[in-house]
GROMACS .gro file of C-alpha atoms in nm:
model
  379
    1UNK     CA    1   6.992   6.775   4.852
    2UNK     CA    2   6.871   6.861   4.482
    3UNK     CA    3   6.902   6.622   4.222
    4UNK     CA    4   7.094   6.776   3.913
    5UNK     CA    5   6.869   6.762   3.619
    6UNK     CA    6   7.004   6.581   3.271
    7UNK     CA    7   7.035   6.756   2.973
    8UNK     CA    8   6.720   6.805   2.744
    9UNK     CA    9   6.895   6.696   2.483
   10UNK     CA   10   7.025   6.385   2.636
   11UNK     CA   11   6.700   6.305   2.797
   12UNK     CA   12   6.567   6.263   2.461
   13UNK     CA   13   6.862   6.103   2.286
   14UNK     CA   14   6.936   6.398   2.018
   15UNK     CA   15   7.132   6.629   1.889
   16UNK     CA   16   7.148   6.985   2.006
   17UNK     CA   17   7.065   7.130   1.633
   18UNK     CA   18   6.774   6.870   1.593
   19UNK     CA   19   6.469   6.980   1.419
   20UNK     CA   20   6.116   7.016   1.553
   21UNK     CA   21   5.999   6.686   1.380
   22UNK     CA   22   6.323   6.463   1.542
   23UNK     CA   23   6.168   6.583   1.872
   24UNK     CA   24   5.874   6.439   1.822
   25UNK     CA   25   5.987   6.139   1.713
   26UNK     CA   26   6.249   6.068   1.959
   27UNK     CA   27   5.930   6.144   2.218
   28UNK     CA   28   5.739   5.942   2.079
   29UNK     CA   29   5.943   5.654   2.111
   30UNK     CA   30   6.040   5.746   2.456
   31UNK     CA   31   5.653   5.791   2.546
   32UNK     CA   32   5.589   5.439   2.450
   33UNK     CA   33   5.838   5.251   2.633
   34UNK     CA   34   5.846   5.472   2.994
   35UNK     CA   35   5.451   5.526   3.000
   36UNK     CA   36   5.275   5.437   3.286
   37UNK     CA   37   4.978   5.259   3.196
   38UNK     CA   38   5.246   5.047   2.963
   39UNK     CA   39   5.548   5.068   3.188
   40UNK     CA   40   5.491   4.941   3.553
   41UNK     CA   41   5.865   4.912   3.647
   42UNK     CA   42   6.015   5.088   3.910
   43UNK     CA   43   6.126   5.473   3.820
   44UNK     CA   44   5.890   5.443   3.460
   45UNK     CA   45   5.645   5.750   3.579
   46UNK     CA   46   5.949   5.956   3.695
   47UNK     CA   47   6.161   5.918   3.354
   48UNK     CA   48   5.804   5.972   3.146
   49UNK     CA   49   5.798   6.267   3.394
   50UNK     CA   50   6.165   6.385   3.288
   51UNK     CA   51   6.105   6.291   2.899
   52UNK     CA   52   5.803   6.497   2.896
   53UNK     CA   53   5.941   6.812   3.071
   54UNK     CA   54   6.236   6.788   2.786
   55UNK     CA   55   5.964   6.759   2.515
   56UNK     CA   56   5.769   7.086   2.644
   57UNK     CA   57   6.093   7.245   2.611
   58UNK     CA   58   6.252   7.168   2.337
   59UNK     CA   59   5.949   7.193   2.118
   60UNK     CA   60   5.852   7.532   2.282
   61UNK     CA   61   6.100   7.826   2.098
   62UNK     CA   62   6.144   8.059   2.307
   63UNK     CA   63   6.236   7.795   2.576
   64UNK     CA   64   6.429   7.606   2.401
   65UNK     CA   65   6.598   7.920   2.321
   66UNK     CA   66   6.671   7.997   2.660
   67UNK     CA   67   6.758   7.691   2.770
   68UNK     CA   68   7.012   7.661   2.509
   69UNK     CA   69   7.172   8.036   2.658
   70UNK     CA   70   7.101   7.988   3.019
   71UNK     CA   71   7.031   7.612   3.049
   72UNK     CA   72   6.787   7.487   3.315
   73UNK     CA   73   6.874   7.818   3.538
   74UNK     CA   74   6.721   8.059   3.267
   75UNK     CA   75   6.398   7.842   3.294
   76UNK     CA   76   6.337   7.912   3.692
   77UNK     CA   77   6.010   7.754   3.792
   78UNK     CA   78   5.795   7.782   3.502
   79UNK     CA   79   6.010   7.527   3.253
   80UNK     CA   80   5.783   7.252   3.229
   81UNK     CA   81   5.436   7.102   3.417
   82UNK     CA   82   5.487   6.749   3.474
   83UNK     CA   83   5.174   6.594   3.539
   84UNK     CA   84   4.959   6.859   3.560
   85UNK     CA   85   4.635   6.775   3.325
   86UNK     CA   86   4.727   6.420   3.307
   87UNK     CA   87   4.369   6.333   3.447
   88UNK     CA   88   4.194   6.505   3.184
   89UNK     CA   89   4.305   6.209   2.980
   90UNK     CA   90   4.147   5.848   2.980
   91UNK     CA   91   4.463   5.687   2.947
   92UNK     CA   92   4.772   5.640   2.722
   93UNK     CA   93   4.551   5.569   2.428
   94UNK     CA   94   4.358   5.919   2.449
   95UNK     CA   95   4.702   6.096   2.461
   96UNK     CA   96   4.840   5.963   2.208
   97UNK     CA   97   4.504   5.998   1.984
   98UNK     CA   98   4.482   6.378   2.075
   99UNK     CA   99   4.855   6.440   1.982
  100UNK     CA  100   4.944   6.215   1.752
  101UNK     CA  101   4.598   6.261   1.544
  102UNK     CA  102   4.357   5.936   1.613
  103UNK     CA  103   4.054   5.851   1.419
  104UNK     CA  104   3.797   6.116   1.563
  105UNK     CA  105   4.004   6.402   1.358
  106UNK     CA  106   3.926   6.197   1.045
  107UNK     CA  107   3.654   6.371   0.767
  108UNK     CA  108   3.360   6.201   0.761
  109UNK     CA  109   3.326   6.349   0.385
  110UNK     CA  110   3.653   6.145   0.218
  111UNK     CA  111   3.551   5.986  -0.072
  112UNK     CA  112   3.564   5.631  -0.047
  113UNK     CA  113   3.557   5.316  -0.281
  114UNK     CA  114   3.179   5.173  -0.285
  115UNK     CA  115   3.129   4.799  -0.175
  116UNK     CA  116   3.218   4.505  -0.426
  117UNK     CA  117   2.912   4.278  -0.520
  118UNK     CA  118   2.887   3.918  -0.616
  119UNK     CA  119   2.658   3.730  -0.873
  120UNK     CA  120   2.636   3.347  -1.008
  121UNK     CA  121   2.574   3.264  -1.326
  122UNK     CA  122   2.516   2.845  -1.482
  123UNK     CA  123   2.588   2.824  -1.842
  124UNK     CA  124   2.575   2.511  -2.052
  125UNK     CA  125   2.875   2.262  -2.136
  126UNK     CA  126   2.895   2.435  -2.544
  127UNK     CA  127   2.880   2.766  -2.399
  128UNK     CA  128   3.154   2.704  -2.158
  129UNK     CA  129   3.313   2.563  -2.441
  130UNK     CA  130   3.293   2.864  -2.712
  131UNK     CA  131   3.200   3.132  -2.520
  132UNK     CA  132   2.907   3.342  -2.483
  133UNK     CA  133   2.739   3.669  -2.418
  134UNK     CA  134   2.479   3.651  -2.143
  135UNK     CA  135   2.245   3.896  -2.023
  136UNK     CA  136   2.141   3.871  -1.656
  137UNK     CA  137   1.936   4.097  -1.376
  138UNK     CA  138   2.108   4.255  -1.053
  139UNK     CA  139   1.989   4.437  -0.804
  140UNK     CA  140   2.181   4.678  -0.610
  141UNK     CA  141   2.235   5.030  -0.460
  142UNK     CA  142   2.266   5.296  -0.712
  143UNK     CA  143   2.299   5.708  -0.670
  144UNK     CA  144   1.930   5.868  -0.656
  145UNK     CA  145   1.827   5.974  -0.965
  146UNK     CA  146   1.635   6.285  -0.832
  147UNK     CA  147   1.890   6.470  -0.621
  148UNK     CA  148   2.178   6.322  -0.801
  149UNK     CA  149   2.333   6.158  -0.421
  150UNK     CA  150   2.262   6.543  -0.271
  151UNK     CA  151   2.016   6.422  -0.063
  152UNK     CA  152   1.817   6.685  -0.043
  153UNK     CA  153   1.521   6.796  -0.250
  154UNK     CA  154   1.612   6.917  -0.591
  155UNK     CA  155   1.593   7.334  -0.558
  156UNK     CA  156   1.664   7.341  -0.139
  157UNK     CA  157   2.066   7.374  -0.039
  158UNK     CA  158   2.171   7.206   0.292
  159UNK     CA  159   2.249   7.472   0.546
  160UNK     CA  160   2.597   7.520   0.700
  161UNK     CA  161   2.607   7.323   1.059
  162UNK     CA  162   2.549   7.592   1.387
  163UNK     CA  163   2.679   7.357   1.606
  164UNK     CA  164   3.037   7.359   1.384
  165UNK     CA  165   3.041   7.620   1.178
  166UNK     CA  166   3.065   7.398   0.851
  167UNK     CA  167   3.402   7.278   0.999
  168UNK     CA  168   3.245   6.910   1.031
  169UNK     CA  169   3.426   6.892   1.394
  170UNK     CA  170   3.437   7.061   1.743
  171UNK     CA  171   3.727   7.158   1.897
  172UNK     CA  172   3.776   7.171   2.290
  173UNK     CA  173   4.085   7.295   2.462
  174UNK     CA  174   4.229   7.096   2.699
  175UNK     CA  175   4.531   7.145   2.961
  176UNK     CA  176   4.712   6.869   2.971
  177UNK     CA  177   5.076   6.691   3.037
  178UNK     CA  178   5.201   6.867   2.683
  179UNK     CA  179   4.989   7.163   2.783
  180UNK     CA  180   4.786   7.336   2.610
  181UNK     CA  181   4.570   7.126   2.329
  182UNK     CA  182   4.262   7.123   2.122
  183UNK     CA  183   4.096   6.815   2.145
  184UNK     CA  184   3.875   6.753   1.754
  185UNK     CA  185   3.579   6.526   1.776
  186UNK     CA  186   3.365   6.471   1.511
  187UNK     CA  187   3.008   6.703   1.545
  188UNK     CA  188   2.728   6.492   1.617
  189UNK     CA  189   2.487   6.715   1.452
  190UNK     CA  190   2.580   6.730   1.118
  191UNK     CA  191   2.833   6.388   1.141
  192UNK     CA  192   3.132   6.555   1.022
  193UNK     CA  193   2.943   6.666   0.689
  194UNK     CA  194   2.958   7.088   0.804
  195UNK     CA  195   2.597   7.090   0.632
  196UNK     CA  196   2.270   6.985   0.740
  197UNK     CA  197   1.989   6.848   0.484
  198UNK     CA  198   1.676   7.046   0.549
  199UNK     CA  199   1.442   6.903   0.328
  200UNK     CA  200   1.543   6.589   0.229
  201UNK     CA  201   1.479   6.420  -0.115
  202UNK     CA  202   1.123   6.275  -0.122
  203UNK     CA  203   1.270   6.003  -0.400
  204UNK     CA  204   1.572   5.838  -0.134
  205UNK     CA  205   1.401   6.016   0.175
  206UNK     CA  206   1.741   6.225   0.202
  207UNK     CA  207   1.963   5.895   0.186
  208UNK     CA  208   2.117   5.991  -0.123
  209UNK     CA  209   2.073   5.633  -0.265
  210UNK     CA  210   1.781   5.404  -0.450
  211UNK     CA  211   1.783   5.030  -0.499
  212UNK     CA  212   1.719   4.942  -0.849
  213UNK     CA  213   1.671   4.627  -1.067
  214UNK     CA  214   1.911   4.649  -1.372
  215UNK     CA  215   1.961   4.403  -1.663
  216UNK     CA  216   2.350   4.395  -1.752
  217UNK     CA  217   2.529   4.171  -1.944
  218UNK     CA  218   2.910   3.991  -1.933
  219UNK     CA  219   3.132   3.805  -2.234
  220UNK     CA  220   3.163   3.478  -2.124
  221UNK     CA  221   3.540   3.402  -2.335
  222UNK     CA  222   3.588   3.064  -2.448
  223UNK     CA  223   3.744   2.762  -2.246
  224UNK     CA  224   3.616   2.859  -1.903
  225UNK     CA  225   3.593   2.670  -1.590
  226UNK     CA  226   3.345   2.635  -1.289
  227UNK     CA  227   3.459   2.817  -1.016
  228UNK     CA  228   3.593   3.105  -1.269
  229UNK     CA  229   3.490   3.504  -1.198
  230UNK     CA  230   3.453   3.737  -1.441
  231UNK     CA  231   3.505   4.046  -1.294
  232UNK     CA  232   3.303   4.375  -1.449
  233UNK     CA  233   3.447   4.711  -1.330
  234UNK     CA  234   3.236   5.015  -1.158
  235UNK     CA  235   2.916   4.747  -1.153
  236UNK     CA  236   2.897   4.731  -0.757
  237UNK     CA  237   2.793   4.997  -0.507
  238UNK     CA  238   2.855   5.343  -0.558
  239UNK     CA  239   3.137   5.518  -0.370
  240UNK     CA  240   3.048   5.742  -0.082
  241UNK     CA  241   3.093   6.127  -0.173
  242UNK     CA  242   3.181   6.074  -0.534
  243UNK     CA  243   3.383   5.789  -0.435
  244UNK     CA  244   3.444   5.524  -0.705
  245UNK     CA  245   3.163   5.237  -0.743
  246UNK     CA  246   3.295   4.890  -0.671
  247UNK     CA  247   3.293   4.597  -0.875
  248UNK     CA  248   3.086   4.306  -0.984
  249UNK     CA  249   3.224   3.961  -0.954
  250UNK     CA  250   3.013   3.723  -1.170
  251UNK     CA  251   3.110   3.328  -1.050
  252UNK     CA  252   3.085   3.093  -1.316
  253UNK     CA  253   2.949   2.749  -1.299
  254UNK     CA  254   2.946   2.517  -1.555
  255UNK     CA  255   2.667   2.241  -1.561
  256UNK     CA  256   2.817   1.883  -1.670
  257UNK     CA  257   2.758   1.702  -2.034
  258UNK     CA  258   2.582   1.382  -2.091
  259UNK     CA  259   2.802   1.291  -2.302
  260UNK     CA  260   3.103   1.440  -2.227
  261UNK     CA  261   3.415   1.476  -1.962
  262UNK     CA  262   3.628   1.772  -1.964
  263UNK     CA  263   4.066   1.701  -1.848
  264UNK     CA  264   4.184   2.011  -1.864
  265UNK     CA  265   4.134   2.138  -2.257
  266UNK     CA  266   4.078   1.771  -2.385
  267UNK     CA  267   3.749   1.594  -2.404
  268UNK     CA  268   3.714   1.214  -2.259
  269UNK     CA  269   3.407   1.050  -2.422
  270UNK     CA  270   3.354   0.696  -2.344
  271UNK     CA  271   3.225   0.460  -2.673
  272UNK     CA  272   3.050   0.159  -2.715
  273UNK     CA  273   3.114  -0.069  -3.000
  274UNK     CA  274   3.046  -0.421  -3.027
  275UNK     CA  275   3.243  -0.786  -3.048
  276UNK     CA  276   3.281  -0.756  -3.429
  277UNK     CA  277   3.323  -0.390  -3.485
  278UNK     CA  278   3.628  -0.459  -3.209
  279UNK     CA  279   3.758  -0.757  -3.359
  280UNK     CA  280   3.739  -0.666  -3.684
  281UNK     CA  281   3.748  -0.294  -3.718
  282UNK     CA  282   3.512  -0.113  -3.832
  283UNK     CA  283   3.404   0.298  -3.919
  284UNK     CA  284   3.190   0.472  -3.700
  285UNK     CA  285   3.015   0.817  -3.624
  286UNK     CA  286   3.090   0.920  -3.263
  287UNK     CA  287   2.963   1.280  -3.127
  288UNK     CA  288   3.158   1.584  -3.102
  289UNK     CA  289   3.085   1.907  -2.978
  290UNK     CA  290   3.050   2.055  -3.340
  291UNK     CA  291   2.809   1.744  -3.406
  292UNK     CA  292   2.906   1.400  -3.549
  293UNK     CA  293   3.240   1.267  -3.740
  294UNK     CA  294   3.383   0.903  -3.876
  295UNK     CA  295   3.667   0.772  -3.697
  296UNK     CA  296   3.803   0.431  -3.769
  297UNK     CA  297   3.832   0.165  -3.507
  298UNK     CA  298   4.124  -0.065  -3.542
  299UNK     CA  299   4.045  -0.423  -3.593
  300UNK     CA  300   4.113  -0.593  -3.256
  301UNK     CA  301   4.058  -0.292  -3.042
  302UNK     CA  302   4.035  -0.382  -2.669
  303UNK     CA  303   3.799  -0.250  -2.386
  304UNK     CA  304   3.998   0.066  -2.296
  305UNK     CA  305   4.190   0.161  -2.614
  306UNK     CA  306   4.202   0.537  -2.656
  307UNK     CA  307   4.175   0.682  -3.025
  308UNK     CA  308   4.258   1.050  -3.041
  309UNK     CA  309   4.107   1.343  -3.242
  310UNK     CA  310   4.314   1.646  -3.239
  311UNK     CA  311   4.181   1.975  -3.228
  312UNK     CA  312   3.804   1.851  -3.136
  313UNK     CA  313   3.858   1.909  -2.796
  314UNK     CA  314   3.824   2.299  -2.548
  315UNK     CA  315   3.926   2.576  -2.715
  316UNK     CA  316   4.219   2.740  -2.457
  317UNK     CA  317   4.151   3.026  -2.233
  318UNK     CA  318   4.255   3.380  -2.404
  319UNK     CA  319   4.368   3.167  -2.685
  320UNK     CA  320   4.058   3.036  -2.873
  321UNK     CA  321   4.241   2.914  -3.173
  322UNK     CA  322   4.420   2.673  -2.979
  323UNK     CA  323   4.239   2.361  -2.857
  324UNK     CA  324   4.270   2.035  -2.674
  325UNK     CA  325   4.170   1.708  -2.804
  326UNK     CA  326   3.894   1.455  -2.816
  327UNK     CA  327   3.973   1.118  -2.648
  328UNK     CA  328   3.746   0.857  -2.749
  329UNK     CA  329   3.782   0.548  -2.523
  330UNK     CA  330   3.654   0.235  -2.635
  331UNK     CA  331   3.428  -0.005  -2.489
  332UNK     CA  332   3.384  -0.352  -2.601
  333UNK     CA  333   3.023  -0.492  -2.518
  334UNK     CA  334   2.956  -0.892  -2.543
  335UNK     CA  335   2.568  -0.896  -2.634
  336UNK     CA  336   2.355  -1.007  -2.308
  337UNK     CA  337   2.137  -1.220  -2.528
  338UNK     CA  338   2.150  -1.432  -2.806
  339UNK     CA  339   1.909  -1.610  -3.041
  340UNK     CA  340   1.985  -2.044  -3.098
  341UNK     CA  341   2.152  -1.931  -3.463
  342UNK     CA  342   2.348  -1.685  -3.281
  343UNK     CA  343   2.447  -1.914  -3.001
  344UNK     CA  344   2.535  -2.213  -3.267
  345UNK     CA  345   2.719  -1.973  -3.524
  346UNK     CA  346   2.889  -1.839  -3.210
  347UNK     CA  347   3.018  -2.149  -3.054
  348UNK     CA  348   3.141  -2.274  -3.430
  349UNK     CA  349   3.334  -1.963  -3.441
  350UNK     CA  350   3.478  -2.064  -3.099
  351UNK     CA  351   3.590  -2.370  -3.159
  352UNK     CA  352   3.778  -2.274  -3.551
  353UNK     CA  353   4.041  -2.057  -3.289
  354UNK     CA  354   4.086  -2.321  -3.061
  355UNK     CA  355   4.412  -2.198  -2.877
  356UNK     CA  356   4.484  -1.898  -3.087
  357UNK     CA  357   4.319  -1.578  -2.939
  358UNK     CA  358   4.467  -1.373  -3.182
  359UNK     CA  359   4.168  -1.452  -3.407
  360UNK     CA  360   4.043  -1.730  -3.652
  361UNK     CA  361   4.236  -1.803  -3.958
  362UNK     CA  362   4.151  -1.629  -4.283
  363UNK     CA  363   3.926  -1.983  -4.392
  364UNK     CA  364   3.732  -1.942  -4.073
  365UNK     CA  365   3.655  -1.602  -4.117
  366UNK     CA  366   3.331  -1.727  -4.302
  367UNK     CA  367   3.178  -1.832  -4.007
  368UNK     CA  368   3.220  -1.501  -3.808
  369UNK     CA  369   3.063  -1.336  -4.109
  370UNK     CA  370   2.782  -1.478  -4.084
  371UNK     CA  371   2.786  -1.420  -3.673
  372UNK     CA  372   2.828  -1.048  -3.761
  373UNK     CA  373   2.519  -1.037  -3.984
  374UNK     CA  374   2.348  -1.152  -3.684
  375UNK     CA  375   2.404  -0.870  -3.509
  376UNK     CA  376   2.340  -0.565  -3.777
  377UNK     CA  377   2.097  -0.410  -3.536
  378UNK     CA  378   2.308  -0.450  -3.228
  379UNK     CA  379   2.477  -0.116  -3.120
   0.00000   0.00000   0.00000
């Protein structure tokens, strides 16, 4: 008994005024969910079997034109192959790369984007601070002077390819499940180029390319960070077949202050004063990173009191008018030795406050006076 065969157009899942390209696609999909080497269920080779005879068909036009008059009858015998030429085929992926278009039909002579480079750079605390311009040396890849990236000698042409005609590929026909096909593979003699160099550049030795040492140089803006990249445009490689060059990513590190701790866009600077300049104020320099100013230290400051100078502190990133502050914390030091007059006037002084430690009464003060003149060379 013969087995009635579906409609083409059902097979496939379209409509009978479907284009070419909804074909395809509706085989495509078909072809990945019923083929063999993906599809090991039971009937999966004999419905890839029917989907492809309704492919050959459909997307043939003078059969499909018959078939749409006469319907399988006007086809007779010679309708569709089956699996004839299937073994000429590694496997589902080499069918689908020869009709679908898989990476071997690619040019080898697309211009593409040269590689990105990287390069570290230390610069001081002030010129993380205010910025800088700083000249450096790279080396790297660049186009060959002498043939310009030709690669051959200046005044000799490459030939055209014999082996492909200048086409950059070979073509093979092949017999297969879809029938006939040409099969495109890159030429292995000329690499997909169509020309071959016959005297090569004596400069690259026919590479096209020279390694150089060049001296460039990047703005460093104002209020930067460690760990920030400045990134230069067109300073990397250089693209392959007039390709774009890539780019140069310069990494910033900043090396730390003696002096100095940076919070963000404010400055934390840790200063010493001593027993009387605490407890009974006083005006002193302390450093900023312009150079020296006064500030004035309460009397009774404690160990750990912050005084603030606006605007002394990192200028802000893109926005160099606008700065953070200096915060000078304050550090009380008791003196680690003493001479006898020291020690006496100091223990006087002690015992005029008695209980009161919020400081001697104004007839005492005479005695920490003359403590304090004591210690005029103490810092």
């Amino acid at each position: 008994m013969t087995t009635k065969k579906r409609d083409y157009y059902e097979v496939l899942g379209v409509p009978r005024d479907a284009s070419e390209e909804a074909i395809k696609r509706a085989f495509r999909r078909l072809a990945l969910e019923f083929h063999p080497d993906r599809n090991k269920g039971d009937g999966a080779s004999e419905k890839f079997k029917e989907i492809n005879e309704a492919y050959q068909v459909l997307t043939d036009t003078k059969k499909r034109t018959t078939y749409d008059r006469f319907g399988h009858a006007g086809l007779g015998q010679n309708g569709a192959q089956g699996f004839e030429g299937f073994e000429n085929f590694g496997g589902f992926g080499d069918i689908f790369d020869t009709f679908f278009g898989g990476a071997g039909t690619r040019s080898r002579t697309a211009a593409a984007r040269g590689a990105d480079l990287q390069h570290s750079m230390t610069i001081t605390f002030e010129e993380a601070a205010f910025g800088v311009e700083r000249q450096f040396d790279l080396r790297r890849t660049e186009i060959c002077g002498r043939c310009k990236g030709t690669r051959s000698d200046p005044g000799t042409e490459p030939t055209l390819c014999s082996e492909c005609r200048g086409t950059g590929h070979i073509r093979r026909g092949h017999q297969s499940i879809f029938g006939q096909f040409m099969q495109v593979t890159t030429c292995s003699r000329c690499r997909g180029e169509g020309r071959v160099i016959t005297k090569p550049c004596s400069t690259c030795r026919g590479t096209g390319r020279v390694v150089r040492d060049r001296k460039l140089a990047v703005s460093i803006p104002a209020g930067i960070e460690t760990g920030t990249q400045i990134r230069l445009s067109g300073e990397g490689e250089p693209g392959a077949n007039r390709g774009r060059s890539g780019d140069l990513y310069v990494s910033i590190r900043v090396k730390s202050h003696p002096v100095f701790r940076r919070e963000g866009y404010d400055l934390i600077h840790l200063q010493r004063v001593n027993i009387v300049q605490a407890a009974l104020g006083a005006t002193i320099k302390v450093p900023t990173l312009e150079g020296h100013t006064e500030i004035e230290v309460p009397p009774g400051t404690q160990t750990g009191s912050v005084i603030r100078i606006r605007g002394s502190g990192i200028p802000h990133l893109g926005r160099s008018r606008q700065r953070g502050d200096q915060l000078v914390t304050m550090l009380v030091q008791t003196p680690k030795s003493l001479s006898e007059e020291q020690r006496r006037l100091l223990r006087e002084f002690g015992k005029s406050l008695g209980d009161d430690t919020d400081g001697p009464d104004h007839e005492d003060k005479g005695w920490f006076e003359k403590f304090k003149e004591t210690l005029s060379g103490y810092e």
